[in-house]
Amino acid sequence: MSAALSLHDLRKTFGVTPIIRGVSLEIAPGERHAIIGPNGAGKTTLFHLISGRFKPTSGEVRLKGERISGLCPYEINRRGLSRSFQVTNIFPKLSVYENLRCAALWSLGHKYAFWTGIDRLRDVGERADELMERIGLSARRDVQAGVLTYAEQRALEIGVTIGGDAEVILLDEPTAGMSKTETEQAVALIRKVTQGKTLVMVEHDMSVVFGLADRISVLVYGQVIASDAPECIRRNEAVREAYLGQAGH
Amino acid sequence: MLQLITFSTLNGVLYGMLLFMMASGLTLIFSMMGVLNFAHAGFYMLGAYFGFEISRHIGFWPGFVVAPLLVGALGALVERYGLRRVHRFGHVSELLFTFGLAFVIEELVQIFWGKLPVDYRIPPALDFVAFRLFDTTYPAYRMFMLLTAVAMFAFLLTILTRTRVGLIIQAALTHPNMVAMLGHDVPKIFMVVFGVGAALAGLAGVIAGPALVTQPGMANLLGPILFVVIIVGGLGSLTGAFVASLLIGIIQTFAVAMNTSFAQLFGPNAPPFLGDLWQVTIAQLAPVIPYLLLVLMLIFRPTGLMGTRES
Amino acid sequence: MTANARFLLPWLLTALAFVLAPKIFSSGLSLTMMSLMGVMIIFALSYNMLLGQTGLLSFGHAVYFGLGGFVAIHAMNAAIRAKFDLPAPFIPLVGGLAGLAFGFLFGLVSTKRAGIVFSMISLGLGELVSSSSFILRTFFGGEEGIATNRTKMTPFLGYKFGPQIEVYYLVAAWCFVCIVAIYALTRTPFGRMCNAVRENPDRAEFIGYSPRMLRFIAFCFAAFFAGIAGALAAINFEIMNAQQLGAQQSGLVLLMTYVGGIGYFCGPIIGAVIITFLQVMLSDVTEAWQLYFGLLFMGVVLYSPGGLAGWAMLHAQALRRGEAWRLAPSYALVAPAIAAGLVGAIAMIEMAIRFFQQEPGDGAVLRFAGLNLDANAPASWIAALALLAAGVASGRLLWPRVNDAWGAVNLHLRGKAEA
């Protein structure tokens, strides 16, 4: 069974500072994989490397066996990988519906079509409606994304990420800044929308991580120090040390 | 030939220094505030006209001192009551504000001083021959212009690198938010930098006015070239602006001095479709060269020669 | 009213307006002005495809207008000389294709980056083409430009397009077609993604789109429509000169579009109509009309970045929900202050013109609102300055009331929205 997403000795250096120092990971199709680690470990940088915002200094990223390291973000997205952002990154002046429509366009094959009205495209409208239902924002269809509440924007963020029906989904701290109730709702949403897809998630909230993940990787100073089932990670000495230092147990 | 090269180099360096006087202010303003000041050449023009007006009633030297100060004060006011207001609307609005301002300055100048050139004269104290080389004379006023530009450059460098204010400004050039959080009054620094930048442009105008023609179109002649300079030099780089100013100054001066054309080089029979181009002389091409350089630079190396940022 | 009818109604009314306008405004001046408005509407709409739709601020858009016009006028002359069967109504298509060709070529270079770098490239290219026009004299005709005679072309359905009324209808027809086409483009996947790229080019990349490609296609379209406008100008004025592709023309279309309002489709249309009107009427009345344009532009940038359309839409919303009456008292208070300030400022500017440009012995008198103001008399200046100062001072004093009124309006609008 080939990996949905695999990283081979991935390295990234900024100037003289190495941030990612050789990360290798194999993520199986349909797996829910969480990446945790202390602040500054390089988790978001790792996401940037996988999704194409940064080019690796060395090493490889492969999506479904095909090499994607070095490609532009849109080329990677077209091959079936989509990511969300830690700081909400949507289209503020477009409505919720419009945001989702735009997210669905390329994967439905419409590309740069300037000869057909978008309102006529049934598949786009249906996909957008369906997405709105799933993320629970149907009631806010025509509201400008910029004026939504924080939790609603985070939900929209996820909606835009899954809008292209990508097989591999990267979520960067999806529950950041949320209250307990909001987090629970977000987790239920994530579980629902990533059914049958491969999910890689960066998270700080351990309850989310242990509730959702099939496997957890721990990133410390740009290296993966452990990659295992949640229970094993919980008991892992190196992980505890990384998080709590020598003193705590 | 040697005569051509010597004098073209002298004139080219002078033109370059003049460009740098303005480009330095523009770079400082852009680096700190992210605003590309379209009205910068307008401040240059105001410097020339204020210098003219003062020299008409009192004398050249009072004008030399007062005119840049007036322009600087005007610049500070523009920043305080105009630019600061527009800042919250975004960079595009700031750009458009200075764009509109440039236009308004030109129109106001036409109202106050008319559309024809004004008689801004070289002061008699400087109106002599500096030296004679290869049968051609070089006016002392040009040496004075060169000296002023060099002195200004030295002054700027000293302030930026040796004083505390300069240190703060250097920091605010790349990290304005951090500087604000350290407790410095960044809006005031912005106002000062904008005012000083305007004053520098004004000074350039005061000394260039008598040598070049002082007329309402002078801002539009120099304005676009200024942008070429800072883009070619690299947005945000003072050294880059210096190098680019000299480069463009020298290239343009040489181009104007070299009066040959394809026709003169290769004979009068033009290949098809090149009719007009065959006859054109390099001197006629001179105005086009900076823009060609700009476009080429933006295609191949948008960060410019020494720039660190694209926007 | 059915949804279809509601959609078609504005278009029908627009078409009707185009058809009936010359019946209402039938003077020669009106026809010329309306023809010019038609041309400028297309030009401004093409410009807003870049600025308002895709977020690209260009300082050199007139290049495509001018080059389209020059190619068109050469085509017209060629057709006349060769007695080629090309009627005038097809010339705008020639201009459009020329615009498209140059847009394609220059767009490859221009759209590599966005933001300030794009703006600077557009400036540089504009200056490049502008400066080249003095070198390439055969194509650009040097200082006199290139002239033509539209009546010598093959007639179209019996029309030779000699009289201005026929030219008006030609312009109006093309204008209507272009408005429809450009509007339709905004409703396509391509158009929507252009809006997305304007908002957040970064995110657009992560949903599968190349921002560069979107900008490039938008650029080509904008150049195409600008070329159509240029060709119509060539037909209308029967002359093209280098000024029409220069920095001033680029500045004019920026002014029109921004003052009209870049955030709304009809903004550029409003801007083109009003600015053209002012341009024609004001230039006869005062020498400082360009100054007033500049000040108007700065005023919009400072106080109403949404332009006239934005301002109108704000009020339209309040009107529709019946909340607009709350604004009436504060507006009534502030209006005289603004009026006084404007009158004072205009008086000072006009007096300044006459004062500084007076020939010795001629005097400088301004005829203003039925009064004779002597620019040489300090009293006139003091009066004007007093009026300006009073206007500004009272305006600043009374403006908070306007803010309060809007606060109340917004409060009630929100209440009604949530009810």
Short mmCIF file of N, CA and C in Angstrom, two decimals, chain C residues 203-287:
data_model
loop_
_atom_site.label_atom_id
_atom_site.label_comp_id
_atom_site.label_asym_id
_atom_site.label_seq_id
_atom_site.Cartn_x
_atom_site.Cartn_y
_atom_site.Cartn_z
N ARG C 203 -4.24 32.97 -0.92
CA ARG C 203 -5.16 31.85 -0.77
C ARG C 203 -5.61 31.30 -2.11
N ALA C 204 -5.72 32.18 -3.09
CA ALA C 204 -6.14 31.72 -4.42
C ALA C 204 -5.21 30.65 -4.95
N GLU C 205 -3.92 30.80 -4.62
CA GLU C 205 -2.94 29.79 -5.06
C GLU C 205 -3.24 28.43 -4.45
N PHE C 206 -3.69 28.47 -3.16
CA PHE C 206 -3.90 27.20 -2.47
C PHE C 206 -5.23 26.56 -2.79
N ILE C 207 -6.05 27.23 -3.62
CA ILE C 207 -7.25 26.53 -4.08
C ILE C 207 -7.14 26.21 -5.57
N GLY C 208 -5.91 26.21 -6.08
CA GLY C 208 -5.69 25.66 -7.41
C GLY C 208 -5.48 26.67 -8.52
N TYR C 209 -5.49 27.97 -8.20
CA TYR C 209 -5.40 28.96 -9.26
C TYR C 209 -4.06 29.67 -9.29
N SER C 210 -3.57 29.92 -10.48
CA SER C 210 -2.35 30.69 -10.65
C SER C 210 -2.72 32.16 -10.71
N PRO C 211 -2.37 32.94 -9.68
CA PRO C 211 -2.72 34.37 -9.72
C PRO C 211 -2.15 35.06 -10.95
N ARG C 212 -0.98 34.61 -11.37
CA ARG C 212 -0.36 35.24 -12.53
C ARG C 212 -1.20 35.05 -13.79
N MET C 213 -1.72 33.86 -13.98
CA MET C 213 -2.52 33.58 -15.16
C MET C 213 -3.81 34.39 -15.13
N LEU C 214 -4.43 34.45 -13.97
CA LEU C 214 -5.66 35.24 -13.84
C LEU C 214 -5.40 36.69 -14.18
N ARG C 215 -4.30 37.24 -13.63
CA ARG C 215 -3.99 38.64 -13.91
C ARG C 215 -3.70 38.85 -15.38
N PHE C 216 -2.99 37.90 -15.98
CA PHE C 216 -2.63 38.03 -17.39
C PHE C 216 -3.88 38.07 -18.26
N ILE C 217 -4.81 37.14 -18.02
CA ILE C 217 -6.03 37.11 -18.81
C ILE C 217 -6.83 38.39 -18.61
N ALA C 218 -6.92 38.83 -17.35
CA ALA C 218 -7.65 40.08 -17.07
C ALA C 218 -7.01 41.24 -17.82
N PHE C 219 -5.67 41.25 -17.82
CA PHE C 219 -4.93 42.31 -18.51
C PHE C 219 -5.25 42.32 -20.00
N CYS C 220 -5.28 41.13 -20.61
CA CYS C 220 -5.58 41.04 -22.03
C CYS C 220 -6.98 41.57 -22.33
N PHE C 221 -7.94 41.18 -21.52
CA PHE C 221 -9.29 41.67 -21.72
C PHE C 221 -9.37 43.18 -21.58
N ALA C 222 -8.70 43.69 -20.54
CA ALA C 222 -8.75 45.13 -20.31
C ALA C 222 -8.16 45.88 -21.50
N ALA C 223 -7.05 45.35 -22.04
CA ALA C 223 -6.42 46.00 -23.19
C ALA C 223 -7.32 45.91 -24.43
N PHE C 224 -8.03 44.78 -24.56
CA PHE C 224 -8.95 44.62 -25.69
C PHE C 224 -10.02 45.70 -25.67
N PHE C 225 -10.68 45.87 -24.54
CA PHE C 225 -11.75 46.85 -24.47
C PHE C 225 -11.22 48.27 -24.56
N ALA C 226 -10.02 48.50 -24.02
CA ALA C 226 -9.42 49.84 -24.14
C ALA C 226 -9.16 50.15 -25.61
N GLY C 227 -8.74 49.12 -26.37
CA GLY C 227 -8.50 49.31 -27.80
C GLY C 227 -9.78 49.67 -28.54
N ILE C 228 -10.88 49.03 -28.13
CA ILE C 228 -12.17 49.38 -28.74
C ILE C 228 -12.49 50.85 -28.49
N ALA C 229 -12.28 51.27 -27.25
CA ALA C 229 -12.55 52.68 -26.92
C ALA C 229 -11.69 53.61 -27.75
N GLY C 230 -10.41 53.25 -27.89
CA GLY C 230 -9.50 54.08 -28.68
C GLY C 230 -9.94 54.19 -30.12
N ALA C 231 -10.38 53.06 -30.68
CA ALA C 231 -10.83 53.09 -32.07
C ALA C 231 -12.06 53.98 -32.23
N LEU C 232 -12.97 53.90 -31.28
CA LEU C 232 -14.16 54.76 -31.34
C LEU C 232 -13.76 56.23 -31.25
N ALA C 233 -12.73 56.51 -30.43
CA ALA C 233 -12.24 57.89 -30.35
C ALA C 233 -11.68 58.32 -31.69
N ALA C 234 -10.97 57.39 -32.34
CA ALA C 234 -10.41 57.70 -33.65
C ALA C 234 -11.51 58.04 -34.66
N ILE C 235 -12.58 57.25 -34.63
CA ILE C 235 -13.71 57.51 -35.53
C ILE C 235 -14.35 58.84 -35.18
N ASN C 236 -14.53 59.08 -33.89
CA ASN C 236 -15.25 60.27 -33.46
C ASN C 236 -14.49 61.56 -33.79
N PHE C 237 -13.22 61.59 -33.45
CA PHE C 237 -12.45 62.82 -33.64
C PHE C 237 -11.74 62.88 -34.98
N GLU C 238 -11.65 61.74 -35.66
CA GLU C 238 -10.98 61.65 -36.95
C GLU C 238 -9.53 62.08 -36.87
N ILE C 239 -8.97 62.01 -35.64
CA ILE C 239 -7.54 62.27 -35.49
C ILE C 239 -7.04 61.52 -34.26
N MET C 240 -5.81 61.04 -34.34
CA MET C 240 -5.17 60.42 -33.18
C MET C 240 -3.81 61.08 -33.01
N ASN C 241 -3.49 61.48 -31.79
CA ASN C 241 -2.10 61.91 -31.58
C ASN C 241 -1.54 61.30 -30.30
N ALA C 242 -0.24 61.48 -30.14
CA ALA C 242 0.49 60.77 -29.10
C ALA C 242 -0.01 61.08 -27.70
N GLN C 243 -0.68 62.22 -27.54
CA GLN C 243 -1.21 62.55 -26.21
C GLN C 243 -2.16 61.50 -25.70
N GLN C 244 -2.86 60.85 -26.65
CA GLN C 244 -3.91 59.93 -26.23
C GLN C 244 -3.38 58.62 -25.68
N LEU C 245 -2.06 58.37 -25.79
CA LEU C 245 -1.56 57.20 -25.10
C LEU C 245 -0.61 57.58 -23.99
N GLY C 246 -0.60 58.86 -23.62
CA GLY C 246 0.37 59.35 -22.66
C GLY C 246 -0.09 59.29 -21.22
N ALA C 247 0.80 59.79 -20.36
CA ALA C 247 0.57 59.72 -18.92
C ALA C 247 -0.68 60.47 -18.51
N GLN C 248 -0.97 61.57 -19.20
CA GLN C 248 -2.12 62.34 -18.80
C GLN C 248 -3.42 61.57 -19.04
N GLN C 249 -3.48 60.89 -20.16
CA GLN C 249 -4.68 60.11 -20.47
C GLN C 249 -4.81 58.94 -19.50
N SER C 250 -3.70 58.33 -19.14
CA SER C 250 -3.73 57.26 -18.15
C SER C 250 -4.22 57.80 -16.82
N GLY C 251 -3.77 59.00 -16.48
CA GLY C 251 -4.20 59.62 -15.24
C GLY C 251 -5.68 59.93 -15.28
N LEU C 252 -6.17 60.34 -16.45
CA LEU C 252 -7.58 60.69 -16.58
C LEU C 252 -8.48 59.48 -16.34
N VAL C 253 -8.12 58.34 -16.92
CA VAL C 253 -8.98 57.17 -16.75
C VAL C 253 -8.92 56.68 -15.30
N LEU C 254 -7.77 56.82 -14.67
CA LEU C 254 -7.67 56.49 -13.25
C LEU C 254 -8.58 57.41 -12.43
N LEU C 255 -8.53 58.69 -12.74
CA LEU C 255 -9.38 59.66 -12.06
C LEU C 255 -10.85 59.30 -12.21
N MET C 256 -11.28 59.08 -13.45
CA MET C 256 -12.69 58.77 -13.71
C MET C 256 -13.14 57.54 -12.94
N THR C 257 -12.33 56.49 -13.04
CA THR C 257 -12.73 55.22 -12.44
C THR C 257 -12.77 55.34 -10.93
N TYR C 258 -11.76 55.97 -10.35
CA TYR C 258 -11.69 56.05 -8.89
C TYR C 258 -12.77 56.95 -8.34
N VAL C 259 -12.97 58.11 -8.97
CA VAL C 259 -14.01 59.03 -8.50
C VAL C 259 -15.38 58.37 -8.64
N GLY C 260 -15.57 57.63 -9.71
CA GLY C 260 -16.84 56.94 -9.88
C GLY C 260 -17.05 55.87 -8.83
N GLY C 261 -15.97 55.18 -8.46
CA GLY C 261 -16.10 54.13 -7.46
C GLY C 261 -15.66 52.79 -8.01
N ILE C 262 -14.53 52.29 -7.49
CA ILE C 262 -13.98 51.07 -8.07
C ILE C 262 -14.67 49.81 -7.54
N GLY C 263 -15.43 49.95 -6.46
CA GLY C 263 -16.01 48.76 -5.85
C GLY C 263 -17.33 48.32 -6.45
N TYR C 264 -17.84 49.12 -7.39
CA TYR C 264 -19.14 48.78 -7.97
C TYR C 264 -19.03 48.79 -9.47
N PHE C 265 -19.80 47.92 -10.12
CA PHE C 265 -19.72 47.83 -11.57
C PHE C 265 -20.06 49.15 -12.24
N CYS C 266 -21.10 49.82 -11.72
CA CYS C 266 -21.53 51.06 -12.38
C CYS C 266 -20.67 52.25 -12.00
N GLY C 267 -19.73 52.06 -11.04
CA GLY C 267 -18.89 53.18 -10.63
C GLY C 267 -18.16 53.85 -11.78
N PRO C 268 -17.39 53.08 -12.57
CA PRO C 268 -16.68 53.70 -13.69
C PRO C 268 -17.62 54.38 -14.68
N ILE C 269 -18.83 53.84 -14.83
CA ILE C 269 -19.78 54.48 -15.75
C ILE C 269 -20.14 55.86 -15.22
N ILE C 270 -20.47 55.91 -13.94
CA ILE C 270 -20.80 57.20 -13.33
C ILE C 270 -19.63 58.16 -13.43
N GLY C 271 -18.44 57.65 -13.10
CA GLY C 271 -17.25 58.50 -13.15
C GLY C 271 -17.00 59.04 -14.54
N ALA C 272 -17.09 58.17 -15.55
CA ALA C 272 -16.83 58.60 -16.92
C ALA C 272 -17.81 59.69 -17.33
N VAL C 273 -19.08 59.50 -17.02
CA VAL C 273 -20.09 60.47 -17.41
C VAL C 273 -19.84 61.82 -16.72
N ILE C 274 -19.65 61.78 -15.41
CA ILE C 274 -19.51 63.04 -14.67
C ILE C 274 -18.22 63.76 -15.02
N ILE C 275 -17.12 63.03 -15.08
CA ILE C 275 -15.85 63.69 -15.35
C ILE C 275 -15.83 64.25 -16.77
N THR C 276 -16.38 63.49 -17.73
CA THR C 276 -16.43 64.01 -19.09
C THR C 276 -17.28 65.28 -19.14
N PHE C 277 -18.41 65.23 -18.45
CA PHE C 277 -19.27 66.41 -18.40
C PHE C 277 -18.52 67.62 -17.84
N LEU C 278 -17.87 67.40 -16.69
CA LEU C 278 -17.12 68.49 -16.09
C LEU C 278 -16.00 68.97 -16.99
N GLN C 279 -15.33 68.02 -17.62
CA GLN C 279 -14.21 68.37 -18.49
C GLN C 279 -14.68 69.30 -19.60
N VAL C 280 -15.80 68.95 -20.23
CA VAL C 280 -16.27 69.75 -21.34
C VAL C 280 -16.80 71.10 -20.86
N MET C 281 -17.62 71.06 -19.79
CA MET C 281 -18.24 72.30 -19.35
C MET C 281 -17.27 73.21 -18.59
N LEU C 282 -16.50 72.61 -17.70
CA LEU C 282 -15.63 73.45 -16.87
C LEU C 282 -14.52 74.12 -17.66
N SER C 283 -14.01 73.43 -18.67
CA SER C 283 -12.85 74.00 -19.35
C SER C 283 -13.20 75.30 -20.06
N ASP C 284 -14.50 75.51 -20.31
CA ASP C 284 -14.91 76.79 -20.87
C ASP C 284 -15.04 77.87 -19.81
N VAL C 285 -15.33 77.42 -18.60
CA VAL C 285 -15.68 78.39 -17.57
C VAL C 285 -14.46 78.88 -16.78
N THR C 286 -13.52 77.94 -16.54
CA THR C 286 -12.38 78.35 -15.73
C THR C 286 -11.10 77.73 -16.24
N GLU C 287 -9.99 78.43 -16.03
CA GLU C 287 -8.70 77.90 -16.44
C GLU C 287 -8.20 76.84 -15.49
#
